[in-house]
CSV table of C-alpha atoms and ligand atoms in Angstrom, one decimal:
chain,number,residue,atom,x,y,z
V,1,MET,CA,0.0,0.0,0.0
V,2,PRO,CA,1.4,3.5,-0.8
V,3,PRO,CA,1.9,5.8,2.0
V,4,PRO,CA,-1.1,8.1,2.7
V,5,ASP,CA,-1.7,11.2,0.9
V,6,ASN,CA,-0.4,13.4,3.6
V,7,GLN,CA,3.1,12.1,2.7
V,8,GLN,CA,2.8,13.4,-0.7
V,9,ILE,CA,5.1,16.6,0.5
V,10,LEU,CA,7.4,14.0,1.9
V,11,LYS,CA,7.8,12.4,-1.6
V,12,THR,CA,9.0,15.6,-2.9
V,13,ASP,CA,11.3,16.1,-0.1
V,14,LEU,CA,12.7,12.6,-0.5
V,15,LEU,CA,13.6,13.6,-4.1
V,16,GLU,CA,15.1,16.8,-3.3
V,17,ASP,CA,17.5,14.8,-0.9
V,18,ALA,CA,18.0,12.0,-3.2
V,19,VAL,CA,19.2,14.5,-5.9
V,20,ARG,CA,21.5,16.4,-3.6
V,21,ILE,CA,23.0,13.1,-2.5
V,22,ALA,CA,23.4,11.8,-5.8
V,23,ARG,CA,25.0,15.0,-7.2
V,24,ALA,CA,27.6,14.8,-4.3
V,25,ALA,CA,28.2,11.0,-5.0
V,26,GLY,CA,28.5,11.8,-8.8
V,27,THR,CA,30.9,14.7,-8.1
V,28,LEU,CA,33.1,12.3,-6.1
V,29,LEU,CA,33.2,9.7,-9.0
V,30,LYS,CA,34.1,12.5,-11.5
V,31,GLU,CA,36.9,13.9,-9.3
V,32,ARG,CA,38.4,10.4,-8.7
V,33,LEU,CA,38.1,9.2,-12.3
V,34,GLN,CA,41.6,10.0,-13.3
V,35,THR,CA,43.2,8.9,-10.1
V,36,ASP,CA,45.0,5.6,-9.5
V,37,PHE,CA,42.2,3.7,-7.8
V,38,SER,CA,42.3,0.2,-6.7
V,39,VAL,CA,40.3,-2.4,-8.7
V,40,HIS,CA,39.1,-5.8,-7.1
V,41,TYR,CA,37.6,-8.8,-8.6
V,42,LYS,CA,34.2,-9.9,-7.3
V,43,GLY,CA,34.0,-12.9,-10.1
V,44,GLU,CA,36.0,-13.5,-13.2
V,45,VAL,CA,34.7,-10.5,-14.9
V,46,ASP,CA,32.7,-8.7,-12.3
V,47,ILE,CA,34.9,-5.9,-10.8
V,48,VAL,CA,34.5,-3.3,-8.1
V,49,THR,CA,36.7,-0.2,-7.6
V,50,GLU,CA,37.5,1.5,-4.2
V,51,VAL,CA,35.6,4.3,-5.7
V,52,ASP,CA,32.4,2.4,-5.8
V,53,ARG,CA,32.7,1.7,-2.0
V,54,ALA,CA,33.7,5.6,-1.4
V,55,ALA,CA,30.6,6.8,-3.2
V,56,GLN,CA,28.5,4.3,-1.4
V,57,ASP,CA,29.8,5.4,1.9
V,58,LEU,CA,29.1,8.9,1.1
V,59,ILE,CA,25.5,8.3,0.2
V,60,GLN,CA,24.9,6.1,3.2
V,61,ASP,CA,26.1,8.9,5.6
V,62,GLN,CA,24.1,11.4,4.1
V,63,ILE,CA,20.8,9.2,4.1
V,64,LEU,CA,21.2,8.4,7.6
V,65,GLN,CA,22.2,12.0,8.9
V,66,LYS,CA,18.8,13.1,7.9
V,67,TYR,CA,16.8,9.7,7.9
V,68,PRO,CA,18.0,7.5,10.8
V,69,ASP,CA,15.1,5.2,10.6
V,70,HIS,CA,15.3,4.5,6.9
V,71,GLY,CA,16.5,1.4,5.2
V,72,ILE,CA,19.2,1.2,2.6
V,73,LEU,CA,19.6,-1.4,0.1
V,74,GLY,CA,23.1,-0.8,-1.7
V,75,GLU,CA,25.1,-2.8,-4.3
V,76,GLU,CA,28.2,-3.1,-2.1
V,77,ASP,CA,27.1,-5.5,0.7
V,78,LEU,CA,24.7,-2.9,2.3
V,79,ASP,CA,21.5,-4.0,3.4
V,80,LEU,CA,20.2,-2.0,6.3
V,81,HIS,CA,16.8,-2.3,7.8
V,82,GLY,CA,15.0,0.9,9.5
V,83,ALA,CA,11.7,1.1,11.2
V,84,SER,CA,10.1,3.7,9.1
V,85,GLY,CA,9.2,1.3,6.0
V,86,TYR,CA,11.3,3.5,3.7
V,87,VAL,CA,14.1,2.1,1.7
V,88,TRP,CA,16.7,3.7,-0.3
V,89,ILE,CA,17.8,1.6,-3.2
V,90,ILE,CA,21.1,2.7,-4.5
V,91,ASP,CA,23.9,1.9,-7.0
V,92,PRO,CA,26.7,4.3,-6.0
V,93,LEU,CA,28.5,3.6,-9.4
V,94,ASP,CA,26.3,2.2,-12.2
V,95,GLY,CA,29.0,1.4,-15.0
V,96,THR,CA,32.0,0.0,-13.0
V,97,THR,CA,33.5,-1.6,-15.9
V,98,ASN,CA,33.2,1.8,-18.0
V,99,TYR,CA,34.7,3.5,-15.0
V,100,ALA,CA,37.5,1.3,-14.4
V,101,HIS,CA,38.6,1.8,-18.1
V,102,ARG,CA,38.0,5.5,-17.7
V,103,PHE,CA,35.2,5.1,-20.4
V,104,PRO,CA,33.2,8.2,-19.4
V,105,VAL,CA,29.8,6.6,-19.3
V,106,PHE,CA,28.4,5.8,-15.8
V,107,SER,CA,25.9,7.2,-13.0
V,108,VAL,CA,24.6,7.3,-9.6
V,109,SER,CA,21.2,5.6,-9.1
V,110,ILE,CA,19.0,6.4,-6.1
V,111,ALA,CA,15.3,5.5,-5.5
V,112,VAL,CA,13.3,5.7,-2.4
V,113,ALA,CA,10.7,3.0,-1.9
V,114,PHE,CA,7.8,2.2,0.4
V,115,GLU,CA,6.4,-1.3,0.8
V,116,GLY,CA,7.8,-2.5,-2.4
V,117,GLU,CA,6.9,0.6,-4.5
V,118,ALA,CA,9.3,3.2,-5.7
V,119,LEU,CA,8.1,6.8,-4.6
V,120,CYS,CA,10.9,8.8,-6.3
V,121,GLY,CA,14.1,8.2,-8.3
V,122,VAL,CA,17.2,9.9,-9.6
V,123,VAL,CA,19.8,8.8,-12.1
V,124,TYR,CA,22.8,11.2,-12.5
V,125,ASN,CA,25.4,11.0,-15.0
V,126,PRO,CA,28.2,13.4,-13.7
V,127,MET,CA,29.9,13.4,-16.9
V,128,SER,CA,27.2,14.9,-19.0
V,129,GLU,CA,25.8,16.7,-15.8
V,130,GLU,CA,22.5,15.1,-16.8
V,131,ILE,CA,19.9,14.6,-13.9
V,132,PHE,CA,17.0,12.3,-14.8
V,133,GLN,CA,14.5,12.4,-12.0
V,134,SER,CA,10.8,11.5,-11.2
V,135,VAL,CA,8.2,11.5,-8.3
V,136,LEU,CA,5.6,8.7,-8.6
V,137,GLY,CA,2.4,10.2,-10.5
V,138,GLU,CA,4.2,13.4,-11.3
V,139,GLY,CA,6.0,12.7,-14.5
V,140,ALA,CA,9.9,12.6,-15.4
V,141,SER,CA,12.4,15.1,-16.2
V,142,LEU,CA,15.8,15.9,-17.5
V,143,ASN,CA,17.9,18.7,-16.0
V,144,ALA,CA,14.2,20.1,-14.8
V,145,CYS,CA,12.7,19.7,-18.5
V,146,PRO,CA,10.0,17.2,-18.7
V,147,ILE,CA,10.6,14.0,-20.7
V,148,ARG,CA,8.6,11.6,-22.7
V,149,VAL,CA,9.2,8.4,-24.5
V,150,SER,CA,9.7,8.3,-28.3
V,151,GLY,CA,6.8,7.8,-30.8
V,152,THR,CA,8.5,5.0,-32.6
V,153,ASP,CA,6.0,2.2,-33.1
V,154,ARG,CA,7.7,-0.4,-35.2
V,155,LEU,CA,10.5,-2.6,-34.2
V,156,ASP,CA,12.4,-2.3,-37.6
V,157,ARG,CA,12.6,1.5,-37.0
V,158,SER,CA,13.7,1.1,-33.3
V,159,LEU,CA,17.1,1.8,-31.6
V,160,LEU,CA,17.5,-0.6,-28.6
V,161,GLY,CA,19.7,-0.8,-25.6
V,162,THR,CA,20.9,-4.0,-23.9
V,163,GLY,CA,23.7,-5.4,-21.6
V,164,PHE,CA,25.4,-8.6,-20.8
V,165,PRO,CA,25.7,-10.4,-17.5
V,166,TYR,CA,29.0,-10.5,-15.7
V,167,ASN,CA,28.9,-14.3,-15.6
V,168,ILE,CA,28.6,-14.6,-19.3
V,169,ARG,CA,31.7,-17.1,-19.5
V,170,ALA,CA,30.0,-19.4,-17.2
V,171,THR,CA,26.1,-19.4,-17.9
V,172,THR,CA,24.0,-20.3,-20.7
V,173,ASP,CA,22.1,-17.2,-20.1
V,174,THR,CA,24.2,-15.2,-22.2
V,175,ASN,CA,21.6,-12.8,-23.9
V,176,LEU,CA,23.4,-13.5,-27.1
V,177,GLY,CA,20.5,-15.2,-28.7
V,178,TYR,CA,18.3,-12.3,-27.8
V,179,PHE,CA,21.0,-9.9,-29.1
V,180,GLY,CA,21.1,-11.8,-32.4
V,181,GLU,CA,17.4,-11.7,-32.9
V,182,PHE,CA,17.1,-8.0,-32.3
V,183,ALA,CA,20.2,-7.3,-34.4
V,184,VAL,CA,18.5,-8.2,-37.5
V,185,ARG,CA,14.9,-6.7,-36.6
V,186,THR,CA,16.1,-3.3,-35.6
V,187,GLN,CA,18.1,0.0,-36.6
V,188,GLY,CA,20.7,-0.9,-34.0
V,189,ILE,CA,21.5,-2.0,-30.6
V,190,ARG,CA,23.7,0.0,-28.3
V,191,ARG,CA,25.3,-1.4,-25.0
V,192,CYS,CA,26.0,1.8,-22.9
V,193,GLY,CA,27.4,-0.1,-19.9
V,194,SER,CA,24.9,1.4,-17.3
V,195,ALA,CA,21.4,-0.2,-17.1
V,196,ALA,CA,20.3,3.0,-15.1
V,197,LEU,CA,21.1,5.2,-18.1
V,198,ASP,CA,19.6,2.7,-20.5
V,199,LEU,CA,16.3,3.0,-18.9
V,200,CYS,CA,16.6,6.8,-18.8
V,201,PHE,CA,17.5,7.0,-22.4
V,202,VAL,CA,14.4,5.1,-23.2
V,203,ALA,CA,12.4,7.6,-21.0
V,204,ALA,CA,14.1,10.5,-23.0
V,205,GLY,CA,13.3,9.1,-26.3
V,206,ARG,CA,16.8,8.4,-27.0
V,207,LEU,CA,16.2,4.7,-27.2
V,208,ASP,CA,12.9,3.0,-28.1
V,209,GLY,CA,13.5,0.0,-25.8
V,210,PHE,CA,15.9,-1.8,-23.6
V,211,TRP,CA,16.1,-5.6,-22.5
V,212,GLU,CA,18.5,-7.2,-20.1
V,213,LEU,CA,18.6,-10.5,-17.9
V,214,ASN,CA,20.2,-10.8,-14.4
V,215,LEU,CA,19.5,-7.1,-13.2
V,216,LYS,CA,19.3,-6.1,-9.5
V,217,PRO,CA,17.0,-3.8,-7.7
V,218,TRP,CA,19.8,-1.1,-7.6
V,219,ASP,CA,20.2,-1.1,-11.3
V,220,ILE,CA,16.3,-0.7,-12.0
V,221,ALA,CA,14.6,0.9,-9.1
V,222,ALA,CA,15.1,4.4,-10.2
V,223,GLY,CA,15.4,4.2,-14.0
V,224,ALA,CA,12.3,2.0,-14.1
V,225,LEU,CA,10.2,4.6,-12.2
V,226,ILE,CA,11.6,7.4,-14.4
V,227,LEU,CA,10.4,5.5,-17.6
V,228,ARG,CA,6.9,4.7,-16.4
V,229,GLU,CA,6.5,8.3,-15.5
V,230,ALA,CA,7.7,9.3,-19.0
V,231,GLY,CA,5.2,7.2,-20.6
V,232,GLY,CA,7.0,4.1,-20.8
V,233,LYS,CA,6.2,0.3,-20.1
V,234,THR,CA,8.3,-2.1,-18.0
V,235,THR,CA,7.5,-5.8,-17.7
V,236,ASP,CA,9.4,-9.1,-17.2
V,237,PHE,CA,9.9,-11.4,-20.2
V,238,THR,CA,6.5,-12.7,-20.0
V,239,GLY,CA,4.8,-9.4,-20.0
V,240,ARG,CA,4.1,-9.1,-16.2
V,241,PRO,CA,4.4,-5.8,-14.6
V,242,LEU,CA,8.2,-5.4,-13.4
V,243,GLY,CA,8.6,-5.5,-9.7
V,244,LEU,CA,11.6,-3.9,-7.7
V,245,ASP,CA,13.1,-7.2,-7.7
V,246,GLY,CA,12.7,-8.2,-11.3
V,247,SER,CA,15.8,-9.4,-12.9
V,248,ARG,CA,14.6,-10.0,-16.6
V,249,VAL,CA,13.8,-6.6,-17.7
V,250,LEU,CA,11.7,-5.4,-20.7
V,251,ALA,CA,11.5,-1.5,-20.7
V,252,THR,CA,10.1,0.3,-23.8
V,253,ASN,CA,8.1,3.3,-25.1
V,254,GLY,CA,5.1,1.1,-25.0
V,255,ARG,CA,4.6,1.2,-28.6
V,256,ILE,CA,7.0,-1.6,-29.4
V,257,HIS,CA,6.7,-3.6,-26.3
V,258,ASP,CA,4.4,-6.4,-27.8
V,259,GLU,CA,6.6,-6.8,-30.7
V,260,MET,CA,9.9,-7.2,-28.6
V,261,LEU,CA,7.9,-9.7,-26.3
V,262,GLN,CA,7.2,-11.7,-29.5
V,263,VAL,CA,10.7,-11.9,-30.2
V,264,ILE,CA,11.8,-12.7,-26.8
V,265,ARG,CA,9.2,-15.6,-26.8
V,266,GLY,CA,10.4,-17.1,-29.9
V,267,SER,CA,14.2,-17.0,-28.8
V,268,SER,CA,16.0,-19.2,-26.3
V,269,GLY,CA,18.1,-16.4,-25.3
V,270,GLU,CA,21.2,-18.3,-25.6
V,271,GLY,CA,23.9,-17.8,-28.4
V,272,GLN,CA,23.6,-20.3,-31.1
V,273,ASP,CA,27.3,-21.3,-30.5
V,274,ARG,CA,26.7,-22.2,-26.9
V,275,ASP,CA,23.8,-24.7,-27.5
D,1,IPD,C1,25.9,-3.2,-14.5
D,1,IPD,C2,25.7,-2.1,-15.5
D,1,IPD,C3,25.6,-2.7,-16.8
D,1,IPD,C4,24.7,-3.9,-16.9
D,1,IPD,C5,25.2,-5.2,-15.8
D,1,IPD,C6,25.2,-4.3,-14.4
D,1,IPD,P1,27.4,-2.1,-12.4
D,1,IPD,O1,26.2,-2.5,-13.2
D,1,IPD,O2,24.4,-1.6,-15.3
D,1,IPD,O3,25.2,-1.9,-17.7
D,1,IPD,O4,24.8,-4.6,-18.4
D,1,IPD,O5,24.4,-6.0,-15.8
D,1,IPD,O6,25.4,-5.2,-13.5
D,1,IPD,O7,28.0,-3.4,-11.9
D,1,IPD,O8,28.4,-1.5,-13.1
D,1,IPD,O9,26.8,-1.4,-11.3
D,2,CA,CA1,24.6,-1.7,-11.6
D,3,CA,CA1,27.4,-0.6,-9.3
């Protein structure tokens, strides 16, 4: 159940704080990009830098300073429970692989949820200084200008985004099958390296659709809300509404959603060379 109407002001306050904190974390990411930060391997491909952790610490401190009874779920082993029922879902650095290679496409993603529903969200790209933000029921904006999804209504005229799982060397769930199917049916596919930005790019009409497997709540909580508030649609791969814990994500302008679902249903998702 959403919080009562008298918490409407709080929703806006929460967003204001989320934006302030995302800006501070984004500034830290930008300042440290050209420094000699350390990189650790979480898996064979999956990496984390000391800057991921520094940004998460900064975000955690700032949230708890103002909201000591709020919970926080963050990518870097952070799962704090709070009595209020509010949970901040944060990815302090979405696009770590890009960051570690000094490829300047990454973001800070922060959403605030109440009883399983995102109330507000912000995704900040400190390199382009773009702030995507949204409050539930109040639309979405980019640097304070309202945004809407594209009007593209055919897959063969669409530009899509996607990503690949970190465990691609070990899993059969590679996404290479879907990638092949969409590559021959669209105008192109982009792999930006930050799922939060991919979702916002669909929201802003820069992409018409996005799909990915194996995403986590911190990748999607803010971006999915921003996209829906910009008029887009988010589901899982069977067409059911996407929850905060959804991992197979289909996110589109709404108009090409069914066509994308049909392609997904007809594909195993695995690359042919791995059968
Ligand atoms: C990753 C990025 C990437 C997506 C991966 C995510 P991280 O997040 O969003 O675009 O393809 O699935 O794990 O690890 O850079 O925060
Ligand atoms: Ca992420
Ligand atoms: Ca991350």
